[in-house]
Structures are given as structure tokens and as C-alpha cells.
Coordinates of C-alpha atoms in Angstrom, one line a residue:
M1 CA -65.3 144.3 85.7
T2 CA -68.1 146.9 85.0
R3 CA -71.8 146.4 85.2
A4 CA -72.0 146.7 81.4
D5 CA -69.9 143.7 81.1
R6 CA -72.1 141.4 83.2
P7 CA -74.8 140.6 80.6
T8 CA -72.1 139.2 78.3
F9 CA -70.7 137.2 81.2
R10 CA -74.1 135.7 81.9
A11 CA -74.6 134.9 78.3
A12 CA -71.4 132.9 78.3
R13 CA -72.5 131.0 81.4
V14 CA -75.8 130.2 79.8
G15 CA -74.1 128.9 76.7
A16 CA -71.9 126.7 78.8
G17 CA -75.0 125.4 80.6
V18 CA -76.6 124.4 77.3
L19 CA -73.4 122.6 76.3
V20 CA -73.4 120.7 79.6
A21 CA -77.0 119.7 79.1
V22 CA -76.2 118.4 75.6
L23 CA -73.4 116.4 76.9
A24 CA -75.6 114.8 79.6
V25 CA -78.0 113.7 76.9
V26 CA -75.3 112.2 74.9
L27 CA -74.0 110.3 77.9
L28 CA -77.5 109.0 78.7
V29 CA -78.0 107.5 75.2
G30 CA -74.6 105.7 75.4
A31 CA -72.7 107.7 72.8
S32 CA -69.0 106.6 72.8
I33 CA -67.0 109.6 73.4
V34 CA -63.3 109.5 74.0
V35 CA -61.8 111.9 76.4
S36 CA -58.2 112.3 77.4
S37 CA -56.9 112.6 80.8
A38 CA -53.5 112.8 82.4
F39 CA -53.9 109.0 83.2
G40 CA -54.6 107.8 79.7
V41 CA -57.3 107.3 77.1
W42 CA -60.6 106.0 78.3
P43 CA -63.9 105.5 76.4
I44 CA -66.9 106.7 78.4
G45 CA -70.6 106.2 77.8
A46 CA -70.7 102.4 77.0
A47 CA -68.0 101.7 79.6
A48 CA -69.7 103.8 82.3
S49 CA -73.1 102.3 81.7
G50 CA -71.9 98.7 81.3
V51 CA -73.2 98.5 77.7
A52 CA -70.8 97.2 75.1
S53 CA -69.9 99.8 72.5
S54 CA -69.9 99.1 68.8
A55 CA -67.7 102.1 68.1
T56 CA -64.0 101.7 67.5
P57 CA -62.1 103.8 70.0
T58 CA -59.8 106.3 68.4
A59 CA -56.4 106.6 70.1
T60 CA -55.2 110.1 71.0
A61 CA -51.9 111.3 72.2
A62 CA -51.4 112.0 75.9
P63 CA -51.2 115.7 76.7
T64 CA -47.7 116.9 76.1
T65 CA -47.8 118.9 79.4
S66 CA -48.4 115.8 81.5
S67 CA -45.5 114.1 83.3
S68 CA -47.5 110.9 84.1
P69 CA -46.8 107.9 81.9
L70 CA -49.4 106.1 79.9
P71 CA -51.0 103.0 81.5
P72 CA -49.1 99.8 80.5
S73 CA -52.1 98.5 78.6
T74 CA -52.2 101.4 76.2
A75 CA -48.6 102.8 76.2
T76 CA -46.8 102.3 72.9
P77 CA -43.2 101.0 73.6
P78 CA -40.4 103.0 71.9
A79 CA -39.2 101.5 68.7
A80 CA -36.1 99.3 69.2
P81 CA -33.0 100.5 67.4
P82 CA -32.3 98.4 64.3
S83 CA -29.8 95.7 65.1
A84 CA -26.7 95.5 63.0
A85 CA -26.4 92.5 60.8
P86 CA -23.8 90.0 62.1
P87 CA -20.5 90.2 60.2
V88 CA -20.0 87.7 57.5
V89 CA -17.0 85.5 58.5
V90 CA -15.3 84.1 55.4
P91 CA -13.1 81.2 56.4
P92 CA -9.6 81.4 55.0
S93 CA -8.7 79.3 52.0
P94 CA -7.1 75.9 52.9
G95 CA -4.1 77.2 50.9
A96 CA -3.5 80.1 53.2
Q97 CA -0.1 80.1 55.0
P98 CA 0.9 83.0 57.3
C99 CA 4.1 84.8 56.5
E100 CA 5.8 87.5 58.6
T101 CA 7.9 88.8 55.7
E102 CA 7.4 89.1 51.9
T103 CA 6.2 86.1 49.9
L104 CA 7.5 84.8 46.6
L105 CA 5.0 82.6 44.8
T106 CA 6.3 80.5 42.0
I107 CA 4.1 78.3 39.7
W108 CA 5.6 75.9 37.2
A109 CA 4.8 73.1 34.8
H110 CA 7.3 70.5 35.9
P111 CA 9.6 69.7 38.9
D112 CA 12.9 71.3 38.0
D113 CA 11.5 74.3 36.0
D114 CA 12.0 76.4 39.1
L115 CA 15.7 75.5 39.4
I116 CA 16.5 76.0 35.8
F117 CA 14.4 79.1 34.9
G118 CA 13.5 80.6 38.3
N119 CA 17.0 80.7 39.9
P120 CA 18.9 82.6 41.2
T121 CA 15.7 84.6 42.2
I122 CA 14.3 81.7 44.3
S123 CA 17.6 81.0 46.1
D124 CA 18.1 84.8 46.7
A125 CA 14.6 85.1 48.3
I126 CA 15.3 82.2 50.6
A127 CA 18.7 83.7 51.6
A128 CA 16.9 87.0 52.3
G129 CA 14.5 85.3 54.8
Q130 CA 11.5 85.6 52.6
C131 CA 8.6 83.1 52.4
V132 CA 8.8 81.0 49.2
R133 CA 5.7 79.0 48.0
T134 CA 6.2 76.8 45.0
L135 CA 3.5 75.0 43.0
F136 CA 4.1 72.4 40.3
L137 CA 0.9 71.8 38.2
T138 CA 2.0 68.6 36.4
G139 CA 3.9 65.7 37.9
G140 CA 6.5 65.8 35.1
D141 CA 5.8 62.0 34.9
A142 CA 6.9 61.7 31.2
G143 CA 4.5 58.8 30.9
K144 CA 6.5 56.8 33.4
G145 CA 4.0 56.7 36.3
L146 CA 4.0 57.9 39.9
G147 CA 7.3 56.3 40.7
Y148 CA 9.2 58.7 38.5
T149 CA 7.1 61.6 39.7
H150 CA 8.0 60.9 43.3
S151 CA 11.7 60.7 42.5
R152 CA 11.6 64.1 40.9
E153 CA 9.7 65.5 43.9
T154 CA 12.3 64.0 46.3
G155 CA 15.0 65.7 44.2
I156 CA 13.2 69.1 44.5
L157 CA 13.0 68.8 48.3
H158 CA 16.7 68.0 48.5
A159 CA 17.4 71.1 46.3
Y160 CA 15.3 73.3 48.6
D161 CA 17.2 71.9 51.6
H162 CA 20.4 72.9 49.9
M163 CA 19.1 76.4 49.2
R164 CA 18.0 76.9 52.8
G165 CA 21.2 75.4 54.2
A166 CA 19.6 72.8 56.3
D167 CA 18.5 69.2 56.2
G168 CA 15.6 67.7 58.1
P169 CA 12.1 66.1 57.7
W170 CA 9.4 67.7 55.6
D171 CA 5.8 67.6 56.8
S172 CA 3.2 66.6 54.3
T173 CA -0.4 67.8 54.1
V174 CA -3.0 67.0 51.5
V175 CA -4.9 70.3 50.7
T176 CA -8.0 70.6 48.6
L177 CA -8.5 74.3 47.7
D178 CA -12.0 75.6 47.8
A179 CA -12.0 75.9 44.0
G180 CA -11.4 72.2 43.7
L181 CA -7.7 71.6 42.9
R182 CA -6.0 69.1 45.3
V183 CA -2.3 69.4 46.1
E184 CA 0.1 67.7 48.4
R185 CA 2.0 70.4 50.3
F186 CA 5.4 69.8 51.9
S187 CA 7.1 72.1 54.3
P188 CA 10.3 71.7 56.4
H189 CA 9.4 70.7 59.9
D190 CA 11.6 73.5 61.3
D191 CA 11.0 76.2 58.7
A192 CA 7.4 77.3 57.9
R193 CA 8.8 79.9 55.5
L194 CA 9.0 77.3 52.7
S195 CA 6.4 75.1 51.1
V196 CA 6.3 73.1 47.9
M197 CA 3.1 71.9 46.4
F198 CA 2.5 69.1 43.9
A199 CA -0.8 68.9 41.9
R200 CA 0.4 65.9 39.7
L201 CA -1.6 66.6 36.6
P202 CA -0.4 64.7 33.6
D203 CA 2.7 65.7 31.8
G204 CA 1.8 67.0 28.3
N205 CA 5.0 65.8 26.5
I206 CA 7.3 68.0 24.4
T207 CA 5.0 67.1 21.4
D208 CA 1.9 68.4 23.2
G209 CA 0.3 65.0 22.6
G210 CA 0.6 63.6 26.1
F211 CA 1.3 59.9 26.8
D212 CA -0.5 56.6 26.3
S213 CA -0.4 55.9 30.0
T214 CA -2.4 59.1 30.8
G215 CA -4.8 58.8 27.9
H216 CA -3.0 61.7 26.0
A217 CA -4.7 64.1 28.4
T218 CA -2.8 67.4 28.7
L219 CA -3.2 70.8 30.3
S220 CA -3.0 72.3 26.8
R221 CA -6.0 70.4 25.7
L222 CA -7.9 71.4 28.9
L223 CA -7.1 75.0 28.2
D224 CA -8.3 74.8 24.6
G225 CA -11.5 73.0 25.6
T226 CA -10.6 69.8 23.7
I227 CA -11.2 67.9 27.0
G228 CA -13.6 68.9 29.7
V229 CA -11.6 67.7 32.8
L230 CA -8.2 66.5 33.7
A231 CA -7.5 63.9 36.3
P232 CA -4.2 63.9 38.4
T233 CA -2.0 60.8 38.1
D234 CA -2.3 60.2 41.8
E235 CA -6.1 59.5 41.5
G236 CA -7.0 62.8 43.0
P237 CA -10.3 64.5 41.9
A238 CA -10.5 65.6 38.3
V239 CA -10.7 69.3 37.6
D240 CA -12.0 71.4 34.8
R241 CA -10.4 74.5 33.3
A242 CA -12.5 76.9 35.5
Q243 CA -11.5 75.0 38.6
V244 CA -7.8 75.2 37.8
S245 CA -8.0 78.9 37.1
A246 CA -10.1 79.6 40.2
S247 CA -7.7 77.6 42.3
L248 CA -4.7 79.6 41.1
T249 CA -6.6 82.8 41.9
E250 CA -7.6 81.5 45.3
L251 CA -4.0 80.5 46.1
A252 CA -2.6 83.9 45.1
A253 CA -5.3 85.7 47.1
A254 CA -4.6 83.5 50.1
L255 CA -0.8 83.8 50.0
R256 CA -0.7 87.5 49.1
P257 CA 2.6 87.3 47.2
T258 CA 4.8 90.3 46.7
R259 CA 6.2 88.6 43.6
T260 CA 5.1 85.8 41.4
L261 CA 7.2 83.8 39.0
T262 CA 5.9 81.5 36.2
H263 CA 6.4 80.7 32.6
V264 CA 6.1 82.9 29.5
P265 CA 2.5 82.6 28.3
R266 CA 1.1 81.8 24.9
G267 CA 1.1 84.7 22.5
S268 CA 4.5 86.1 23.6
A269 CA 7.3 86.5 21.2
Y270 CA 9.3 84.3 23.6
A271 CA 6.8 81.4 23.6
P272 CA 7.6 79.6 20.2
G273 CA 9.9 76.7 20.8
D274 CA 9.1 76.4 24.5
H275 CA 7.6 73.3 26.1
P276 CA 3.8 73.4 25.5
D277 CA 3.2 72.8 29.2
H278 CA 5.3 75.9 30.0
S279 CA 3.3 78.3 27.8
T280 CA 0.0 76.7 29.0
V281 CA 0.9 77.2 32.6
G282 CA 2.1 80.7 31.9
T283 CA -1.3 81.5 30.3
L284 CA -3.2 80.1 33.2
V285 CA -1.2 82.0 35.8
R286 CA -1.3 85.2 33.8
D287 CA -5.1 85.0 33.6
A288 CA -5.7 83.8 37.1
V289 CA -3.3 85.8 39.2
G290 CA -4.2 88.7 37.1
H291 CA -7.5 88.8 39.0
V292 CA -5.6 89.5 42.2
A293 CA -4.9 93.2 42.0
E294 CA -2.2 93.4 44.6
A295 CA -0.3 90.6 43.0
V296 CA -0.4 91.9 39.4
P297 CA 2.6 94.3 39.6
G298 CA 4.9 91.6 40.9
I299 CA 4.3 88.9 38.2
R300 CA 7.3 88.0 36.2
Y301 CA 7.5 85.5 33.3
A302 CA 10.6 83.3 33.0
V303 CA 11.9 82.7 29.4
G304 CA 12.1 78.9 29.0
Y305 CA 13.7 76.9 26.2
P306 CA 14.2 80.0 23.9
S307 CA 16.6 81.5 26.5
A308 CA 19.3 79.3 24.9
D309 CA 19.4 81.7 22.0
L310 CA 19.8 84.8 24.2
P311 CA 23.1 86.1 25.7
R312 CA 24.4 84.5 28.9
T313 CA 23.5 86.3 32.1
L314 CA 25.1 84.2 34.8
D315 CA 28.7 83.4 35.7
G316 CA 31.0 83.0 38.6
P317 CA 29.7 82.1 42.1
V318 CA 26.1 82.8 41.2
L319 CA 26.3 80.3 38.3
D320 CA 28.1 77.8 40.5
A321 CA 25.5 78.0 43.2
K322 CA 22.7 77.5 40.7
V323 CA 24.3 74.5 39.0
E324 CA 25.0 72.9 42.4
T325 CA 21.4 73.2 43.4
Y326 CA 20.3 71.7 40.1
R327 CA 22.9 68.9 40.4
I328 CA 21.5 67.9 43.8
Y329 CA 18.0 67.7 42.3
A330 CA 19.3 65.7 39.3
Q331 CA 20.6 62.9 41.4
Q332 CA 17.0 61.8 41.8
D333 CA 16.1 62.2 38.2
E334 CA 16.9 59.1 36.2
V335 CA 16.4 60.9 32.9
I336 CA 18.7 63.8 33.5
R337 CA 21.7 63.2 35.8
C338 CA 24.9 65.0 36.0
A339 CA 27.7 64.1 38.4
D340 CA 29.4 67.6 38.8
R341 CA 29.4 71.2 37.7
D342 CA 31.1 70.6 34.4
S343 CA 29.0 67.6 33.4
C344 CA 25.8 69.6 34.2
L345 CA 26.9 72.5 32.1
K346 CA 27.8 70.1 29.3
T347 CA 24.4 68.5 29.2
R348 CA 22.8 69.3 25.9
R349 CA 20.6 72.4 26.2
F350 CA 20.4 72.2 30.0
G351 CA 23.8 73.8 30.3
D352 CA 22.6 76.7 28.1
W353 CA 19.5 77.2 30.2
L354 CA 21.4 77.1 33.5
R355 CA 23.7 79.9 32.3
R356 CA 20.8 82.2 31.7
S357 CA 17.9 83.8 33.7
Y358 CA 15.4 86.1 31.9
L359 CA 12.4 87.3 33.9
L360 CA 10.0 89.5 31.9
S361 CA 7.4 91.9 33.0
E362 CA 4.0 92.1 31.3
A363 CA 5.4 94.9 29.1
D364 CA 8.4 92.8 28.0
L365 CA 6.3 89.8 26.8
R366 CA 5.8 91.3 23.3
L367 CA 2.3 89.7 23.0
N368 CA 0.8 89.3 19.6

């Protein structure tokens, strides 16, 4: 450094001395000044003199070049990572039944509709080792009470034993679906692939007027809104239309069927002349299972009574097997009984229906 530079150097030292003097004055009057050190943030002045300060200390960040941590009393803990919300566990529907193969779901109005209009498709599925889940919405009581309903149900279980080629006890479980419909579910003790469910809602009668014994309450009237609720004949809980529909949707979603069989719905060109219960159930199933996207492509609608006017489709061993299955059922049905193949086929109208099987896709319904 040259001599010429020294005055400037001194001037800087004088300026610094003035600054120090000013700071000393400030300290003496108790001004609250916050300084930062490598050990943290500390107020001086009031704290040093033992006089309480009225000023609010202002936090400052520790020097970025320091490797020393902030004191525990002043360090800001790192923000905790947001915790993931616990997964929502939705319990399975009481109607769920595991199946290791494909599932055929069939939904009918009366016990025997499956054997008359759904075979040989049902028997073929059983023979192929598939799961078959069948639901009957009415008890088919014909105004005769629970005794007649139970006899028809017994006939159905015998028929399914015949189709599966085994006899044995059936386990019974009462299941109330989350949507409200209660069913009694039967499954062979040694074969979980099969189950048959009975909801036992009142039979609507071929006249669609119901029966005195059940107060003329029908599924058709429930669908149309003429009545608000429908009570099963076995004193189960009454259900409204929304509950019936939601229960069918729930069942289809729980069982995940590859195929679904039911009746032709209202509005189809094949509905006039059919039993009113048939077309009502077909309408309910079409609307309800139609909400289960994966099940929609596999829905098929069985032509009922009007099939008698269509060409025959069954003959030979296939027809013989279908008739024998129906005959076994009919031994328990006091209204319709046939002793052998020929007498079953000669039974008015039933013989015509047994000789035919028409399963329609949505596009085939010819809806008006």
C-alpha cells in the first residue's frame, strides 16, 4: 500500500469507530437489536441488561454457511410428509359367492321357469363345470300358501341334483342383501358351484291380478307404482321397487356373471301373451343388471309362452334330457305332474314349451 492510500484507510477506521460508538449508545438505552450467530438467534439489549423488552423479536434464518444446528428451543422442525388416507374397505355383498370358473346367473319369476325356458343352457353350464346361480323372485304360490311354494322348491333342488349327477344334502342360508331383499339360498353341501335362491314374493297370477290370499299384491303393480311395497309370503321384510332393483344390481355385481338368463321384458315383440310375472321380471333384470357394465354383453332373454308359436328347436337326446329334468321337478308340483317323457310332452302347452329354447340378445328383442 502506498503512502497516498493511508488517509483513505484512516478515514475508514474513523467511520468504523463512529459506528461502534453509536452501537454502544443504542445498547445502553436498551434498544432491542437482534443479531444472528452461528449458535442461533438471540435478542440483545434487554436480555443483556436484565430489562424486559417490549419489542417482538424478529426471527431470522441461520447463516447458510454454518454447519451448527439451531438450538432446540428455536429450531423449526421439518414438515412431516402428508400421510396417505387409509384405504376404504368396502365389505363384500352378502350375496357374493366365489367361483373359480365362469358364472351363469339366471333370474326367473317362478320355480320351473328355468327348466322350461332356460334349459338346455343351464344343464350345459353345469356339465361344463361352470358356476350356476339361480334366483326365483316369486314363490310361484298360486295363492295356495307356503306349503305349495316349498313343494315346488323341493322339486327344483331335485332337478338340479339330476343335472349335476349327484344326490346329497343342501345347505340353507338366509341372506339379506345390502339393498334390502331377503332370500333363502340353498347350495349342495358337496358342490359350491351351484346355488338356488328363493325370494318368495307373491305370485301375480296369469291374470296379473294376484290372489286373495296375498291381497292381490303383485310384482307388476310394484313396478308400475300402484303399490309402494311388496311383502314376501314367508313374512320376510317388505321391499319397494328401488330395493328390488338395487338388490338385483348388487347381486350381479357381487357374482360377476359371464352370462345372465332371464325373461323377455315388457315392450318386446315377444312379450304379448306371456305371463305378466315373466315380463315384469325381465324388465327389472334388464334395468338392474344393465347397470353392471361387465354383465351387459352376456344378458339373454328367454322367450316364454309365445315360444309355442315358433318353430321347434330341440329334439333327440337334448330334448330327452330336458324333459327328464322337468319330470323330476314335476313330481313335487301338485298342479303340473307328468309320469314319463310322453306324458310330459303331451301336457297342454308345456309340451310345446319344452320342445323349444329361444334366447334373445338385446338387439333381438324388437322393443317398441
